[in-house]
Amino acid sequence: MRAVRPDIALMEQNGITGVALPRLGDPSVIPLWFGEGDMVTPEFIRESAKQALDDGETFYVNTRGLIELRTAIRDYTKHLYGTSIDVERVSVPGSSMLGVTIAAQMALSKGDDALVVSPHWPNIETTYAVTGANVITVRQRETPNGWQLTADEIIAACTPKTRSIFVNSPCNPTGWVMPREDQEKLLAHCREHDILLIADEVYHRHYYEAEAAPSFVEISEEDDPVVIVNGFSKAWAMTGWRVGWVIAPKSHGTHWAIMSECFNTGSTVFAQHACITALEQGEDVVKSLKEQYRQGRELLISKLGNHPGIDLCAPEGAFYAFPRLRGIDSSRRFAEELLAEEDVGVAPGYTFGADNDEYIRVCFALGLDRLSEGLDRIVRFVERNHNWKSL
Ligand SMILES: Cc1ncc(COP(=O)(O)O)c(C=O)c1O
């Protein structure tokens, strides 16, 4: 291929999009493949964006985000966790994904090692790989108490060349949540070895044991080597708005400004105004979405959890389950045939890292009626096509 860097020319689109693209937007499909529900962003948030447009908020602003939004993020963090952070640590990239990308670009050079807790969202591996780093994974284990991985196991997977570690808790796709003691141990290791920890906390409000999952923001000092990535997509139903935030070391502020200038010169201005409204007035939205997801989770566990051909570790957080379908030989083929025969979209496991080809990811953020129908169709498909009975 001409004029494309050879390593980029070799990359493939992730398997979720690979399965979904041919039927994207088809209303006959029950979409359990992407990380979003079917609720449109609430009206008062949309109104706020419209008002900002009418007020002429259409110009360049500070590339690290409006100071009013950065302050609102600081206040939200204080309210949720009781932790006071300096607003200088906060930046607003044009999505959480861009936050991860900028952090990865800041930490890694060609030939470094980057460690990813796996199973993992495929875009993370790509974003690390684009830096030229070698991506190494450390896999969570399935136990009777759910998916587990200790800080010691993560540390043991580090090499002398590890310059960044990616931890997503609550985790897409497994729902694993890293406990506080493990966070402390891992952060201490990163301090000692000057490794940039990228803590992706976009599912922070989707923890079914407490109001929010344990966050690195509660234990990190001002200049610790940790970037906490978050955003508006999941908790406020704003996936299409493309606004994220990061809480980074205070001394990195200028670097975030420079990187932001060369990526997208900051996120969309009128969307930032809507995000202030979401933070200041959207707590009921967050809570009611979470309640819906809690019910979706229970529905999923009741429909898939007791099936003899399906091994399901109940997710502690996020809004996905990652069941193993015993005996399937290709998760991609399974997802494509399920789509063709039952009009249900799921994500194939292989795209979430090695050793996942017997798994699928099911998002349970959809409204409960359609979710229920989708789950019934998955079970029907498994019963009809699948050779688990002979195992
Ligand atoms: C683990 C994880 N990080 C980041 C993102 C990206 O979020 P955003 O829409 O804010 O870019 C997602 C989206 O699904 C995700 O699952």
Coordinates of C-alpha atoms and ligand atoms in Angstrom, one line a residue:
M1 CA 0.0 0.0 0.0
R2 CA 1.4 3.4 -1.0
A3 CA 2.1 6.3 1.4
V4 CA 0.9 4.5 4.5
R5 CA 3.2 3.5 7.3
P6 CA 3.7 -0.3 7.0
D7 CA 2.6 -1.1 10.6
I8 CA -0.6 0.9 10.0
A9 CA -1.2 -0.7 6.6
L10 CA -1.2 -4.1 8.4
M11 CA -3.8 -3.1 11.0
E12 CA -7.4 -4.4 10.8
Q13 CA -10.6 -2.8 11.9
N14 CA -11.8 -4.1 15.2
G15 CA -14.1 -7.1 15.2
I16 CA -17.1 -5.3 16.6
T17 CA -17.3 -2.9 13.7
G18 CA -16.4 -5.8 11.4
V19 CA -19.5 -7.6 12.4
A20 CA -21.8 -4.6 12.7
L21 CA -21.0 -2.5 9.6
P22 CA -23.1 -4.4 7.1
R23 CA -26.2 -4.0 9.2
L24 CA -25.5 -0.7 10.9
G25 CA -28.7 1.3 11.5
D26 CA -30.9 -1.6 10.4
P27 CA -34.0 -1.2 12.6
S28 CA -34.7 -4.9 12.5
V29 CA -31.5 -5.7 14.4
I30 CA -31.4 -5.7 18.3
P31 CA -28.1 -4.1 18.8
L32 CA -26.2 -5.5 21.8
W33 CA -22.8 -5.0 20.1
F34 CA -21.8 -1.4 20.9
G35 CA -21.3 0.2 24.3
E36 CA -24.4 2.3 24.4
G37 CA -28.2 2.1 25.2
D38 CA -31.1 3.4 23.1
M39 CA -32.0 6.5 25.2
V40 CA -31.4 9.8 23.4
T41 CA -29.5 12.3 25.5
P42 CA -32.0 14.0 27.9
E43 CA -33.7 17.1 26.6
F44 CA -32.3 19.6 29.1
I45 CA -28.7 18.7 28.0
R46 CA -29.6 19.0 24.3
E47 CA -31.3 22.4 25.1
S48 CA -28.1 23.6 26.7
A49 CA -26.1 22.9 23.5
K50 CA -28.8 24.6 21.4
Q51 CA -28.6 27.6 23.6
A52 CA -24.8 27.7 23.4
L53 CA -25.1 27.8 19.6
D54 CA -27.7 30.5 19.7
D55 CA -25.4 32.5 22.0
G56 CA -22.7 32.3 19.3
E57 CA -20.4 29.7 21.0
T58 CA -18.9 28.7 17.7
F59 CA -15.2 29.9 18.1
Y60 CA -11.9 28.4 19.2
V61 CA -11.5 28.3 22.9
N62 CA -8.8 27.1 25.3
T63 CA -7.5 23.8 23.8
R64 CA -7.5 22.2 27.3
G65 CA -11.3 22.9 27.6
L66 CA -13.4 25.7 28.9
I67 CA -12.3 26.7 32.4
E68 CA -16.0 26.5 33.5
L69 CA -16.2 22.9 32.4
R70 CA -12.8 22.0 34.0
T71 CA -14.0 23.6 37.2
A72 CA -17.3 21.7 37.0
I73 CA -15.3 18.4 36.6
R74 CA -13.2 19.3 39.6
D75 CA -16.4 20.0 41.6
Y76 CA -18.1 16.8 40.4
T77 CA -15.0 14.8 41.5
K78 CA -15.0 16.5 44.9
H79 CA -18.7 15.7 45.3
L80 CA -18.5 12.1 44.2
Y81 CA -15.3 11.0 45.9
G82 CA -14.7 13.8 48.5
T83 CA -11.3 14.4 46.9
S84 CA -10.1 17.9 46.1
I85 CA -8.0 18.2 43.0
D86 CA -6.3 21.2 41.4
V87 CA -8.2 22.3 38.3
E88 CA -4.8 22.5 36.6
R89 CA -4.8 18.7 36.5
V90 CA -8.0 18.6 34.4
S91 CA -8.1 18.7 30.6
V92 CA -11.0 18.1 28.2
P93 CA -10.1 16.1 25.1
G94 CA -12.6 15.5 22.4
S95 CA -13.6 12.0 23.8
S96 CA -12.3 9.6 26.4
M97 CA -10.7 7.7 23.6
L98 CA -8.7 10.7 22.6
G99 CA -7.7 11.1 26.3
V100 CA -6.2 7.5 26.1
T101 CA -4.5 8.3 22.8
I102 CA -2.8 11.5 24.0
A103 CA -1.7 9.8 27.2
A104 CA -0.3 6.9 25.3
Q105 CA 1.5 9.2 22.9
M106 CA 3.0 11.1 25.7
A107 CA 4.4 8.0 27.5
L108 CA 5.6 5.7 24.8
S109 CA 8.2 5.5 22.1
K110 CA 9.0 2.8 19.5
G111 CA 10.4 -0.3 21.2
D112 CA 8.9 0.4 24.6
D113 CA 6.6 -2.1 26.2
A114 CA 3.0 -1.2 27.0
L115 CA 1.0 -3.5 29.3
V116 CA -2.8 -3.9 28.9
V117 CA -5.1 -5.7 31.4
S118 CA -7.1 -8.0 29.2
P119 CA -9.7 -9.0 28.0
H120 CA -9.7 -5.4 26.7
W121 CA -11.5 -3.1 24.4
P122 CA -9.7 -3.5 21.0
N123 CA -9.2 0.2 20.3
I124 CA -6.9 0.4 23.3
E125 CA -4.5 -2.1 21.8
T126 CA -4.5 -0.2 18.5
T127 CA -3.9 3.1 20.2
Y128 CA -0.9 1.7 22.1
A129 CA 0.4 -0.1 18.9
V130 CA 0.3 3.2 16.9
T131 CA 3.0 4.6 19.2
G132 CA 5.3 1.8 18.0
A133 CA 5.3 0.2 21.5
N134 CA 5.1 -3.6 21.9
V135 CA 1.8 -4.4 23.4
I136 CA 1.8 -7.1 26.1
T137 CA -1.3 -8.3 27.8
V138 CA -2.0 -9.8 31.2
R139 CA -5.3 -11.7 31.4
Q140 CA -8.0 -11.6 34.1
R141 CA -9.0 -15.0 35.5
E142 CA -12.5 -16.4 35.7
T143 CA -13.3 -17.5 39.3
P144 CA -16.4 -18.5 41.2
N145 CA -16.3 -14.9 42.5
G146 CA -16.2 -13.3 39.0
W147 CA -13.3 -12.1 36.9
Q148 CA -10.2 -11.5 39.0
L149 CA -6.7 -10.1 38.6
T150 CA -4.4 -8.9 41.4
A151 CA -1.9 -6.0 41.3
D152 CA 0.9 -8.6 41.9
E153 CA -0.1 -10.4 38.7
I154 CA 0.0 -7.1 36.8
I155 CA 3.3 -6.2 38.2
A156 CA 4.7 -9.6 37.4
A157 CA 3.8 -9.1 33.8
C158 CA 5.9 -5.9 33.6
T159 CA 9.3 -6.0 31.9
P160 CA 12.2 -3.6 32.3
K161 CA 11.0 -1.8 29.2
T162 CA 7.4 -1.3 30.4
R163 CA 6.6 2.4 30.2
S164 CA 2.8 2.4 30.4
I165 CA 0.1 0.2 31.9
F166 CA -3.5 0.4 30.9
V167 CA -6.2 -0.6 33.5
N168 CA -9.9 -0.2 32.7
S169 CA -12.0 -0.6 35.8
P170 CA -15.0 -1.3 35.7
C171 CA -13.9 -3.2 32.7
N172 CA -15.2 -3.4 29.2
P173 CA -15.8 -6.4 28.4
T174 CA -15.8 -8.4 31.7
G175 CA -17.2 -6.0 34.3
W176 CA -14.1 -6.7 36.5
V177 CA -13.5 -4.0 39.2
M178 CA -10.1 -3.4 40.7
P179 CA -10.2 -3.2 44.5
R180 CA -8.7 -0.3 46.4
E181 CA -5.7 -2.3 47.9
D182 CA -4.7 -3.4 44.4
Q183 CA -4.9 0.1 43.1
E184 CA -2.6 1.3 45.9
K185 CA -0.1 -1.5 45.2
L186 CA -0.1 -0.8 41.4
L187 CA 0.3 2.9 41.8
A188 CA 3.2 2.4 44.2
H189 CA 4.9 0.3 41.5
C190 CA 4.3 2.9 38.8
R191 CA 5.7 5.6 41.1
E192 CA 8.8 3.6 41.8
H193 CA 9.5 2.7 38.2
D194 CA 8.2 5.9 36.5
I195 CA 5.6 4.1 34.5
L196 CA 2.6 6.0 33.2
L197 CA -0.6 4.3 34.4
I198 CA -3.6 5.0 32.2
A199 CA -6.7 4.4 34.4
D200 CA -9.7 4.3 32.2
E201 CA -12.7 5.0 34.4
V202 CA -15.4 5.7 31.9
Y203 CA -17.7 3.2 33.6
H204 CA -17.1 4.7 37.1
R205 CA -20.8 5.2 37.8
H206 CA -21.7 1.6 36.7
Y207 CA -20.6 -0.3 39.7
Y208 CA -23.4 -2.2 41.3
E209 CA -22.0 -2.4 44.9
A210 CA -21.7 1.4 45.5
E211 CA -22.3 4.8 44.1
A212 CA -19.0 4.7 42.2
A213 CA -16.2 2.3 41.7
P214 CA -12.9 2.9 43.5
S215 CA -11.0 5.5 41.6
F216 CA -7.3 6.3 41.3
V217 CA -8.3 9.9 41.8
E218 CA -8.9 9.1 45.5
I219 CA -5.3 7.9 46.1
S220 CA -3.1 9.7 43.6
E221 CA -0.9 12.7 44.5
E222 CA -0.7 15.7 42.4
D223 CA 2.3 14.6 40.4
D224 CA 1.9 10.8 40.4
P225 CA 2.4 9.1 37.0
V226 CA -1.3 8.4 36.4
V227 CA -3.8 9.7 33.9
I228 CA -7.4 9.1 34.9
V229 CA -9.5 9.0 31.8
N230 CA -13.2 9.7 32.0
G231 CA -16.0 11.1 29.8
F232 CA -19.6 11.9 29.2
S233 CA -20.5 9.1 26.8
K234 CA -21.6 6.4 29.3
A235 CA -23.0 7.9 32.5
W236 CA -25.0 10.7 30.8
A237 CA -25.9 8.9 27.6
M238 CA -23.8 11.2 25.4
T239 CA -21.9 8.8 23.1
G240 CA -22.3 10.9 20.0
W241 CA -21.1 14.2 21.6
R242 CA -17.4 13.3 21.8
V243 CA -16.3 14.9 25.0
G244 CA -14.0 13.3 27.6
W245 CA -11.9 14.5 30.4
V246 CA -8.6 13.5 32.0
I247 CA -7.1 14.1 35.4
A248 CA -3.3 14.1 34.7
P249 CA -0.2 15.0 36.7
K250 CA -0.2 18.7 37.4
S251 CA 3.2 19.2 35.7
H252 CA 1.8 17.7 32.5
G253 CA -0.6 20.6 31.8
T254 CA 1.4 22.3 29.1
H255 CA 2.0 18.9 27.4
W256 CA -1.7 18.3 27.3
A257 CA -2.2 21.7 25.7
I258 CA 0.4 21.0 23.0
M259 CA -0.9 17.5 22.2
S260 CA -4.5 18.8 22.2
E261 CA -3.5 21.5 19.6
C262 CA -2.1 18.9 17.3
F263 CA -5.0 16.4 17.7
N264 CA -8.3 18.4 17.5
T265 CA -7.5 21.7 19.1
G266 CA -9.9 20.9 21.9
S267 CA -13.4 19.5 21.9
T268 CA -16.5 21.0 20.4
V269 CA -17.4 24.2 22.2
F270 CA -21.2 24.0 22.3
A271 CA -20.9 20.4 23.4
Q272 CA -18.7 21.5 26.3
H273 CA -21.5 23.8 27.4
A274 CA -23.9 20.9 27.4
C275 CA -21.4 18.9 29.5
I276 CA -21.4 21.6 32.2
T277 CA -25.2 21.2 32.3
A278 CA -24.9 17.4 32.5
L279 CA -22.5 17.7 35.4
E280 CA -24.5 20.3 37.3
Q281 CA -28.0 19.0 36.7
G282 CA -27.7 15.4 35.5
E283 CA -27.3 13.4 38.6
D284 CA -30.9 12.0 38.4
V285 CA -30.1 10.9 34.8
V286 CA -27.0 9.0 36.0
K287 CA -28.9 7.3 38.7
S288 CA -31.9 6.3 36.7
L289 CA -29.7 4.9 33.9
K290 CA -27.7 3.0 36.4
E291 CA -30.9 1.5 37.8
Q292 CA -32.0 0.4 34.3
Y293 CA -28.6 -1.2 33.8
R294 CA -28.8 -2.9 37.2
Q295 CA -32.1 -4.5 36.0
G296 CA -30.6 -5.3 32.6
R297 CA -27.8 -7.1 34.4
E298 CA -30.2 -9.1 36.5
L299 CA -32.2 -10.0 33.4
L300 CA -29.0 -11.2 31.6
I301 CA -27.9 -13.3 34.5
S302 CA -31.3 -14.9 34.8
K303 CA -31.5 -15.7 31.1
L304 CA -27.9 -16.7 30.3
G305 CA -26.5 -17.6 33.8
N306 CA -28.0 -21.0 34.2
H307 CA -27.7 -22.4 30.7
P308 CA -25.5 -25.5 30.6
G309 CA -23.8 -24.4 27.4
I310 CA -22.9 -20.9 28.7
D311 CA -20.3 -20.1 31.3
L312 CA -21.1 -16.6 32.7
C313 CA -19.1 -14.7 35.3
A314 CA -21.5 -12.1 36.6
P315 CA -20.1 -8.6 35.9
E316 CA -19.4 -6.5 38.9
G317 CA -19.5 -3.3 36.9
A318 CA -19.8 -1.6 33.5
F319 CA -22.7 -2.7 31.3
Y320 CA -21.4 -5.8 29.5
A321 CA -21.2 -9.5 30.1
F322 CA -18.5 -11.7 28.5
P323 CA -19.9 -15.2 28.5
R324 CA -18.0 -18.2 27.2
L325 CA -20.1 -20.4 24.8
R326 CA -18.6 -23.8 25.2
G327 CA -17.6 -25.5 22.1
I328 CA -17.8 -22.7 19.5
D329 CA -14.8 -22.6 17.3
S330 CA -15.1 -19.0 16.0
S331 CA -16.7 -16.1 17.8
R332 CA -16.7 -14.1 14.6
R333 CA -18.7 -16.8 12.8
F334 CA -21.0 -17.2 15.8
A335 CA -21.7 -13.4 15.8
E336 CA -22.3 -13.3 12.1
E337 CA -24.6 -16.3 12.0
L338 CA -26.5 -15.0 15.1
L339 CA -27.0 -11.7 13.2
A340 CA -28.2 -13.5 10.0
E341 CA -30.5 -15.9 11.7
E342 CA -31.9 -14.0 14.7
D343 CA -31.2 -10.3 13.9
V344 CA -29.3 -9.8 17.2
G345 CA -25.9 -8.0 17.2
V346 CA -23.2 -9.1 19.6
A347 CA -19.5 -8.4 19.7
P348 CA -17.2 -11.4 18.9
G349 CA -14.8 -12.3 21.7
Y350 CA -11.7 -12.7 19.6
T351 CA -11.4 -8.9 19.2
F352 CA -10.9 -8.4 22.9
G353 CA -7.4 -10.0 22.9
A354 CA -5.9 -13.5 22.8
D355 CA -7.8 -16.6 24.1
N356 CA -11.2 -15.2 23.7
D357 CA -12.5 -16.9 20.6
E358 CA -15.1 -18.9 22.6
Y359 CA -16.6 -15.7 24.1
I360 CA -19.0 -13.0 23.0
R361 CA -19.6 -9.6 24.5
V362 CA -23.2 -8.7 25.2
C363 CA -24.1 -5.1 26.1
F364 CA -27.0 -4.9 28.5
A365 CA -27.6 -1.1 28.3
L366 CA -30.5 -1.4 25.9
G367 CA -34.1 -0.8 27.1
L368 CA -35.3 -3.8 29.0
D369 CA -38.0 -5.1 26.6
R370 CA -35.6 -5.2 23.6
L371 CA -32.8 -6.5 25.8
S372 CA -35.1 -9.4 27.0
E373 CA -36.0 -10.3 23.4
G374 CA -32.4 -10.2 22.3
L375 CA -31.3 -12.5 25.1
D376 CA -34.1 -14.9 24.3
R377 CA -33.0 -15.0 20.7
I378 CA -29.4 -15.7 21.7
V379 CA -30.5 -18.6 23.9
R380 CA -32.7 -19.9 21.0
F381 CA -29.8 -19.7 18.6
V382 CA -27.4 -21.5 21.0
E383 CA -30.0 -24.3 21.5
R384 CA -30.5 -24.7 17.8
N385 CA -27.0 -24.6 16.5
H386 CA -24.6 -25.2 19.1
N387 CA -22.9 -28.5 20.0
W388 CA -22.6 -27.9 23.8
K389 CA -24.7 -30.9 24.6
S390 CA -22.0 -33.2 23.2
L391 CA -19.2 -31.7 25.3
Ligands
LIG1 C1 -13.0 1.1 28.0 C2 -13.4 2.2 27.2 N1 -12.7 3.4 27.1 C3 -13.0 4.4 26.4 C4 -14.2 4.4 25.6 C5 -14.5 5.5 24.7 O1 -15.4 6.4 25.3 P1 -15.7 7.8 24.5 O2 -17.0 7.6 23.8 O3 -15.7 8.9 25.5 O4 -14.6 8.0 23.6 C6 -15.0 3.2 25.6 C7 -16.1 3.2 24.7 O5 -16.8 2.2 24.6 C8 -14.6 2.2 26.4 O6 -15.3 1.0 26.5

